[in-house]
Amino acid sequence: MGRSLRAGIVGLPNAGKSTLFNALTAAGVAAEAYPFTTIDPNVGIVEVPDERLEHLFEVLAPPRRVPAVVEFVDIAGLVAGAHKGEGLGNRFLAHIREVDALVHVVRCFEDANVAHPSSTVDPVRDVGTVETELLLADLETLEKRLDRVQRVARSGDRTAEREVDFLLRLRDRLGAGEPAAGVESDEFESEVLRSLFLLTGKPVLFVANVDESGLTGAGPNVSALAAAVGADRVLVLCCKLEAELLSFEPEERQEYMSAVGLEAPGVRRLIRASYDLLGLISFFTFNEKEVRAWTLPQGALAPQAAGEVHTDFERGFIRAETIGYADFARAGSVKAAREQGLVRSEGREYEVRDGDILLFRAQP
Ligand SMILES: Nc1nc2c(ncn2[C@@H]2O[C@H](COP(=O)(O)OP(=O)(O)O)[C@@H](O)[C@H]2O)c(=O)[nH]1
Ligand SMILES: [Mg+2]
């Protein structure tokens, strides 16, 4: 139940990973509401900012509000040669396997006082260095599996033969520098892919870590990065500024952000971008104790939403009383929504929409 999204922050040394991690996690959350999360200094639990939840909290007024959270992991130790155990090597790779998505911090800021592992600032080269390590680690994983499955296939095992075909196709793809993510695969192949836990199979959001001056206009470093990985996967942030913002009072913070041309704190933009990248939506529940936001993949059906809340709810799912968020906001209360016929009864096949408020009816 209620598993949160886990994002791993990766990048070369001195790219600004820990600075970003500190900025993200400084606000802190009440951990007792999230018993399923890990206790580890490199793991930070960050609330998903959501105005809809705040509005529901105000209107329904239960004792507490429980936002959805994202876990960010500061994954240090990536250097050229990591796949061979250089730097923190294997430990680093093991950490990456455990996350759902990667936030890849790329150094775009110039600062003579901060050493760069390759002396010069060159975001495209740096991205290449990191991606090569991930590809090489995946190729090793593939070789090991191939070795094993090929032996089985030689005995005429049809399933193993199918797997070998797919593994060879994957190996060609990775060998050509393409990530495992996006490979065409049927149902059987997708299952094989999942079982491999490949590092290049994860969605990646790039954070272009710029100077303060780089926030308003895209400098040559950001343009080059955007051209290399696709502009829609690049979020421009000044990690140092984000960390500094936290020391300000709220009003001062707003003033400072306007002065440097920031609409919202980077934390907010980063979480929003992660949700979009991963195709995640939110739904809400409430009772006399709390109003709560939950995370679901787009396309998930009502019983899966119920299962997030309580495993028993998924098994015993009958139907969910559902109010669209916009309907609720217009009606102003659950009672009014009911009177206006805006509370729908949805069954097992209902695809949950972003912002839905769900009341589950389950067999006890
Ligand atoms: N000038 C400047 N320095 C930064 C920025 N982000 C991080 N730094 C500095 O770069 C150094 C390395 O940052 P850190 O977050 O520890 O990098 P990590 O090795 O990727 O975790 C620190 O001294 C930071 O203060 C930035 O946006 N601008
Ligand atoms: Mg660090």
Coordinates of C-alpha atoms and ligand atoms in Angstrom, one line a residue:
M1 CA 0.0 0.0 0.0
G2 CA 0.9 3.6 -0.5
R3 CA 4.3 3.2 -2.0
S4 CA 5.8 6.6 -2.9
L5 CA 7.7 7.5 -6.1
R6 CA 11.5 7.1 -5.7
A7 CA 13.8 9.3 -7.7
G8 CA 17.6 8.9 -7.7
I9 CA 19.8 12.0 -8.1
V10 CA 22.8 11.1 -10.2
G11 CA 25.6 13.0 -12.0
L12 CA 29.3 13.5 -11.9
P13 CA 31.1 14.7 -8.8
N14 CA 30.6 18.5 -8.1
A15 CA 27.6 18.7 -10.5
G16 CA 25.5 19.9 -7.6
K17 CA 23.7 16.7 -6.5
S18 CA 24.0 17.2 -2.8
T19 CA 23.1 20.9 -3.1
L20 CA 19.9 20.0 -4.9
F21 CA 19.2 17.2 -2.5
N22 CA 19.6 19.6 0.5
A23 CA 17.3 22.2 -1.2
L24 CA 14.7 19.5 -1.9
T25 CA 14.7 18.0 1.6
A26 CA 15.3 21.0 3.8
A27 CA 11.6 21.6 4.2
G28 CA 11.1 18.2 5.8
V29 CA 7.9 16.3 6.4
A30 CA 6.3 14.6 9.4
A31 CA 7.7 11.1 8.8
E32 CA 5.2 9.3 11.1
A33 CA 2.6 9.6 8.3
Y34 CA 4.9 7.6 6.0
P35 CA 5.8 4.4 7.7
F36 CA 6.7 2.8 4.4
T37 CA 9.6 5.1 3.7
T38 CA 13.2 4.3 4.2
I39 CA 15.3 5.8 7.0
D40 CA 18.6 6.7 5.5
P41 CA 20.5 10.1 5.5
N42 CA 20.8 9.9 1.7
V43 CA 17.0 9.5 1.3
G44 CA 14.8 12.6 1.6
I45 CA 11.1 12.6 1.7
V46 CA 9.5 15.5 -0.1
E47 CA 5.9 16.6 -0.1
V48 CA 4.2 16.9 -3.5
P49 CA 2.9 20.4 -3.5
D50 CA -0.8 20.3 -4.5
E51 CA -3.2 23.3 -4.3
R52 CA -6.1 20.9 -4.7
L53 CA -5.2 19.1 -1.5
E54 CA -4.9 22.4 0.4
H55 CA -8.4 23.4 -0.8
L56 CA -9.9 20.1 0.2
F57 CA -8.2 20.4 3.6
E58 CA -9.7 23.8 4.0
V59 CA -13.2 22.8 3.0
L60 CA -13.4 19.3 4.7
A61 CA -11.4 20.5 7.7
P62 CA -10.3 17.1 9.2
P63 CA -7.5 17.2 11.8
R64 CA -4.7 16.5 9.3
R65 CA -3.7 16.6 5.7
V66 CA -1.4 14.0 4.3
P67 CA 0.2 14.9 1.0
A68 CA 1.7 12.5 -1.5
V69 CA 5.5 12.3 -1.2
V70 CA 8.4 11.7 -3.5
E71 CA 11.6 10.1 -2.1
F72 CA 14.8 11.6 -3.4
V73 CA 18.0 9.6 -3.1
D74 CA 21.4 11.4 -3.3
I75 CA 23.4 8.8 -5.2
A76 CA 27.1 9.7 -5.0
G77 CA 30.0 8.0 -6.6
L78 CA 29.5 8.0 -10.3
V79 CA 32.9 8.5 -12.1
A80 CA 34.2 7.1 -15.4
G81 CA 34.9 3.4 -14.7
A82 CA 32.1 3.0 -12.1
H83 CA 30.8 -0.1 -13.9
K84 CA 34.2 -1.7 -13.2
G85 CA 34.0 -0.7 -9.6
E86 CA 35.9 2.6 -9.8
G87 CA 34.9 5.2 -7.2
L88 CA 32.0 3.8 -5.3
G89 CA 31.3 1.6 -8.3
N90 CA 29.0 -1.3 -7.6
R91 CA 27.4 0.3 -4.5
F92 CA 26.4 3.3 -6.7
L93 CA 25.0 1.0 -9.3
A94 CA 23.0 -1.0 -6.8
H95 CA 21.4 2.2 -5.5
I96 CA 20.3 3.2 -9.0
R97 CA 18.6 -0.2 -9.5
E98 CA 16.3 0.6 -6.6
V99 CA 14.8 3.8 -7.9
D100 CA 11.9 4.4 -10.3
A101 CA 13.4 7.4 -12.2
L102 CA 16.6 9.3 -12.4
V103 CA 17.2 13.0 -11.9
H104 CA 20.5 13.6 -13.7
V105 CA 22.2 16.8 -12.5
V106 CA 24.4 18.3 -15.2
R107 CA 26.9 21.0 -14.4
C108 CA 26.3 24.0 -16.5
F109 CA 27.6 26.6 -14.1
E110 CA 31.1 28.1 -14.4
D111 CA 32.9 28.5 -11.1
A112 CA 36.7 28.5 -10.9
N113 CA 36.4 27.6 -7.2
V114 CA 34.6 24.4 -7.8
A115 CA 36.7 21.7 -9.4
H116 CA 35.4 19.8 -12.4
P117 CA 36.4 16.1 -12.7
S118 CA 37.3 16.8 -16.4
S119 CA 38.6 20.4 -15.8
T120 CA 36.2 22.1 -18.2
V121 CA 32.4 22.6 -18.2
D122 CA 30.9 20.6 -21.0
P123 CA 27.4 19.3 -20.3
V124 CA 27.1 17.1 -23.4
R125 CA 30.4 15.4 -22.7
D126 CA 29.4 14.9 -19.0
V127 CA 26.0 13.4 -19.9
G128 CA 27.9 11.0 -22.3
T129 CA 30.2 9.9 -19.5
V130 CA 27.4 9.1 -17.1
E131 CA 25.3 7.4 -19.8
T132 CA 28.2 5.3 -21.0
E133 CA 28.7 4.0 -17.4
L134 CA 25.1 3.0 -17.2
L135 CA 25.2 1.4 -20.7
L136 CA 28.3 -0.6 -19.8
A137 CA 26.8 -1.8 -16.5
D138 CA 23.7 -2.9 -18.4
L139 CA 25.8 -4.7 -21.1
E140 CA 27.5 -6.7 -18.3
T141 CA 24.1 -7.6 -16.9
L142 CA 23.0 -8.7 -20.3
E143 CA 26.1 -10.8 -21.0
K144 CA 25.6 -12.7 -17.8
R145 CA 22.0 -13.4 -18.5
L146 CA 22.7 -14.4 -22.1
D147 CA 25.3 -16.8 -21.0
R148 CA 22.9 -18.6 -18.7
V149 CA 19.8 -18.5 -21.1
Q150 CA 21.8 -19.6 -24.1
R151 CA 22.8 -22.7 -22.3
V152 CA 19.2 -23.5 -21.6
A153 CA 18.2 -22.7 -25.2
R154 CA 20.7 -25.2 -26.5
S155 CA 18.7 -27.9 -25.0
G156 CA 15.8 -26.8 -27.3
D157 CA 13.8 -24.9 -24.7
R158 CA 11.4 -22.7 -26.8
T159 CA 11.0 -20.0 -24.1
A160 CA 14.7 -19.7 -23.6
E161 CA 15.2 -19.3 -27.4
R162 CA 12.7 -16.5 -27.4
E163 CA 14.5 -14.8 -24.6
V164 CA 17.9 -15.2 -26.3
D165 CA 16.5 -13.5 -29.4
F166 CA 15.3 -10.6 -27.3
L167 CA 18.5 -10.4 -25.3
L168 CA 20.6 -10.3 -28.5
R169 CA 18.4 -7.5 -29.9
L170 CA 18.8 -5.6 -26.6
R171 CA 22.5 -6.1 -26.7
D172 CA 22.7 -4.6 -30.2
R173 CA 20.7 -1.6 -29.1
L174 CA 22.8 -0.9 -26.0
G175 CA 26.0 -1.6 -28.0
A176 CA 24.9 1.2 -30.4
G177 CA 24.6 3.6 -27.5
E178 CA 20.8 3.5 -27.2
P179 CA 19.2 3.1 -23.7
A180 CA 17.0 0.1 -22.9
A181 CA 14.1 2.5 -22.3
G182 CA 12.0 2.7 -25.4
V183 CA 12.9 -0.7 -26.8
E184 CA 10.0 -2.3 -28.7
S185 CA 8.9 -5.3 -26.8
D186 CA 5.8 -7.6 -26.6
E187 CA 4.4 -8.9 -23.4
F188 CA 6.9 -11.7 -22.9
E189 CA 9.8 -9.4 -23.7
S190 CA 8.6 -6.7 -21.4
E191 CA 8.6 -9.3 -18.6
V192 CA 12.2 -10.2 -19.4
L193 CA 13.1 -6.6 -19.5
R194 CA 11.6 -6.0 -16.1
S195 CA 13.4 -8.9 -14.6
L196 CA 16.8 -7.5 -15.8
F197 CA 16.4 -4.2 -13.8
L198 CA 18.5 -2.4 -16.3
L199 CA 19.8 1.1 -15.4
T200 CA 19.2 2.6 -18.8
G201 CA 15.6 1.4 -18.6
K202 CA 14.6 4.1 -16.3
P203 CA 13.1 7.5 -17.3
V204 CA 15.5 10.4 -16.9
L205 CA 14.9 14.0 -16.1
F206 CA 17.9 16.3 -16.7
V207 CA 18.6 19.2 -14.3
A208 CA 20.7 21.8 -16.0
N209 CA 22.5 23.3 -12.9
V210 CA 23.1 26.9 -14.0
D211 CA 24.5 30.1 -12.4
E212 CA 22.0 32.6 -11.1
S213 CA 22.5 34.6 -14.2
G214 CA 21.6 31.6 -16.4
L215 CA 18.1 31.3 -15.0
T216 CA 16.5 33.9 -17.3
G217 CA 18.1 33.1 -20.6
A218 CA 19.3 29.8 -21.9
G219 CA 23.1 30.1 -22.1
P220 CA 25.2 28.0 -24.6
N221 CA 25.6 25.2 -22.1
V222 CA 21.9 24.7 -21.6
S223 CA 21.2 25.0 -25.3
A224 CA 23.8 22.3 -26.0
L225 CA 22.3 20.0 -23.4
A226 CA 18.8 20.6 -24.7
A227 CA 19.9 19.8 -28.2
A228 CA 21.5 16.6 -27.1
V229 CA 18.8 15.1 -24.9
G230 CA 15.7 16.9 -25.9
A231 CA 14.5 20.3 -24.5
D232 CA 11.4 18.7 -22.9
R233 CA 13.5 16.5 -20.6
V234 CA 15.6 19.5 -19.3
L235 CA 14.7 21.5 -16.3
V236 CA 16.8 24.6 -15.7
L237 CA 17.7 25.1 -12.0
C238 CA 20.2 27.0 -10.0
C239 CA 20.7 24.4 -7.2
K240 CA 22.8 26.8 -5.1
L241 CA 20.1 29.5 -5.3
E242 CA 17.4 26.9 -4.4
A243 CA 19.4 25.9 -1.3
E244 CA 19.8 29.6 -0.4
L245 CA 16.1 30.4 -0.8
L246 CA 15.4 28.2 2.2
S247 CA 17.1 30.6 4.6
F248 CA 14.7 33.4 3.7
E249 CA 11.3 34.2 5.2
P250 CA 8.4 33.4 2.9
E251 CA 7.8 37.0 1.8
E252 CA 11.4 37.7 1.2
R253 CA 11.6 34.4 -0.8
Q254 CA 8.8 35.5 -3.1
E255 CA 10.6 38.9 -3.6
Y256 CA 13.9 37.3 -4.3
M257 CA 12.4 34.8 -6.7
S258 CA 10.7 37.6 -8.7
A259 CA 14.0 39.5 -8.8
V260 CA 15.8 36.5 -10.5
G261 CA 12.8 35.6 -12.7
L262 CA 11.6 32.5 -11.0
E263 CA 7.9 31.6 -11.0
A264 CA 8.0 28.9 -8.4
P265 CA 10.7 27.3 -6.3
G266 CA 12.6 24.6 -8.1
V267 CA 11.3 21.9 -5.8
R268 CA 7.8 22.5 -7.1
R269 CA 8.9 22.5 -10.7
L270 CA 11.1 19.4 -10.3
I271 CA 8.3 17.4 -8.7
R272 CA 5.8 18.5 -11.3
A273 CA 8.2 17.6 -14.1
S274 CA 8.9 14.2 -12.4
Y275 CA 5.1 13.4 -12.3
D276 CA 4.8 14.4 -16.0
L277 CA 7.8 12.4 -17.0
L278 CA 6.6 9.3 -15.2
G279 CA 3.0 9.7 -16.3
L280 CA 1.7 9.9 -12.7
I281 CA -1.6 11.3 -11.4
S282 CA -3.0 12.1 -8.0
F283 CA -6.3 11.1 -6.4
F284 CA -7.7 12.1 -3.0
T285 CA -9.4 10.4 -0.1
F286 CA -10.9 11.7 3.1
N287 CA -12.4 10.6 6.3
E288 CA -13.0 12.1 9.7
K289 CA -9.3 11.9 10.5
E290 CA -7.6 13.1 7.4
V291 CA -7.6 14.2 3.8
R292 CA -4.9 12.5 1.8
A293 CA -3.3 12.6 -1.6
W294 CA -2.1 9.4 -3.4
T295 CA -0.1 8.7 -6.4
L296 CA -1.1 6.4 -9.3
P297 CA 0.2 5.7 -12.8
Q298 CA -2.0 7.2 -15.6
G299 CA -4.4 4.6 -16.8
A300 CA -4.8 2.8 -13.5
L301 CA -8.2 1.4 -12.7
A302 CA -10.3 2.1 -9.6
P303 CA -9.4 -1.2 -7.8
Q304 CA -5.7 -0.4 -8.1
A305 CA -6.4 3.0 -6.4
A306 CA -8.3 1.2 -3.7
G307 CA -5.3 -1.1 -3.2
E308 CA -3.1 1.9 -2.6
V309 CA -5.3 2.8 0.3
H310 CA -5.7 -0.6 1.7
T311 CA -4.8 -4.1 0.3
D312 CA -8.2 -5.4 1.5
F313 CA -9.9 -2.7 -0.5
E314 CA -8.5 -4.0 -3.8
R315 CA -9.6 -7.6 -3.1
G316 CA -13.1 -6.6 -2.0
F317 CA -13.6 -3.8 -4.4
I318 CA -17.2 -3.3 -5.5
R319 CA -17.4 0.3 -6.5
A320 CA -16.0 3.8 -5.8
E321 CA -18.1 6.9 -5.2
T322 CA -16.2 9.4 -7.3
I323 CA -16.2 13.2 -7.5
G324 CA -14.1 14.9 -10.1
Y325 CA -12.0 17.6 -8.5
A326 CA -13.4 20.4 -10.7
D327 CA -17.0 19.3 -9.8
F328 CA -16.1 19.4 -6.1
A329 CA -14.5 22.8 -6.4
R330 CA -17.6 24.1 -8.3
A331 CA -20.1 22.6 -5.9
G332 CA -18.1 23.7 -2.8
S333 CA -18.9 20.7 -0.6
V334 CA -19.6 17.0 -0.7
K335 CA -23.2 17.6 0.3
A336 CA -23.7 20.1 -2.5
A337 CA -22.0 17.8 -5.0
R338 CA -24.4 15.0 -4.0
E339 CA -27.4 17.2 -4.4
Q340 CA -26.3 18.3 -7.8
G341 CA -25.8 14.7 -8.9
L342 CA -22.0 15.1 -9.3
V343 CA -21.1 12.0 -7.2
R344 CA -20.7 9.2 -9.6
S345 CA -20.7 5.5 -8.8
E346 CA -17.8 3.9 -10.6
G347 CA -17.0 0.2 -11.0
R348 CA -14.0 -2.1 -11.5
E349 CA -13.3 -0.9 -15.1
Y350 CA -13.2 2.8 -14.2
E351 CA -9.9 4.6 -15.2
V352 CA -9.0 7.0 -12.4
R353 CA -8.5 10.6 -13.5
D354 CA -6.1 13.1 -12.1
G355 CA -7.8 14.9 -9.1
D356 CA -10.6 12.4 -8.5
I357 CA -11.9 12.2 -5.0
L358 CA -12.7 8.6 -4.2
L359 CA -14.8 7.0 -1.6
F360 CA -14.4 3.2 -1.6
R361 CA -17.2 0.7 -1.0
A362 CA -15.6 -2.6 -0.3
Q363 CA -17.0 -6.0 0.9
P364 CA -15.8 -6.3 4.5
Ligands
LIG1 N1 28.5 28.6 -8.4 C1 27.7 27.6 -8.2 N2 28.2 26.6 -7.4 C2 27.4 25.5 -7.2 C3 26.1 25.4 -7.7 N3 25.6 24.2 -7.3 C4 26.5 23.7 -6.5 N4 27.6 24.5 -6.4 C5 28.8 24.2 -5.7 O1 29.5 23.1 -6.2 C6 30.1 22.3 -5.2 C7 29.7 20.9 -5.3 O2 28.3 20.8 -5.1 P1 27.7 19.4 -4.5 O3 26.3 19.6 -4.4 O4 28.4 19.0 -3.3 O5 28.1 18.4 -5.7 P2 27.9 16.8 -5.8 O6 29.3 16.3 -5.8 O7 27.3 16.6 -7.2 O8 27.0 16.4 -4.7 C8 29.7 23.0 -3.9 O9 30.7 23.8 -3.4 C9 28.5 23.8 -4.2 O10 28.4 24.9 -3.4 C10 25.6 26.5 -8.6 O11 24.5 26.5 -9.1 N5 26.5 27.5 -8.8
MG2 MG 27.5 15.0 -3.2

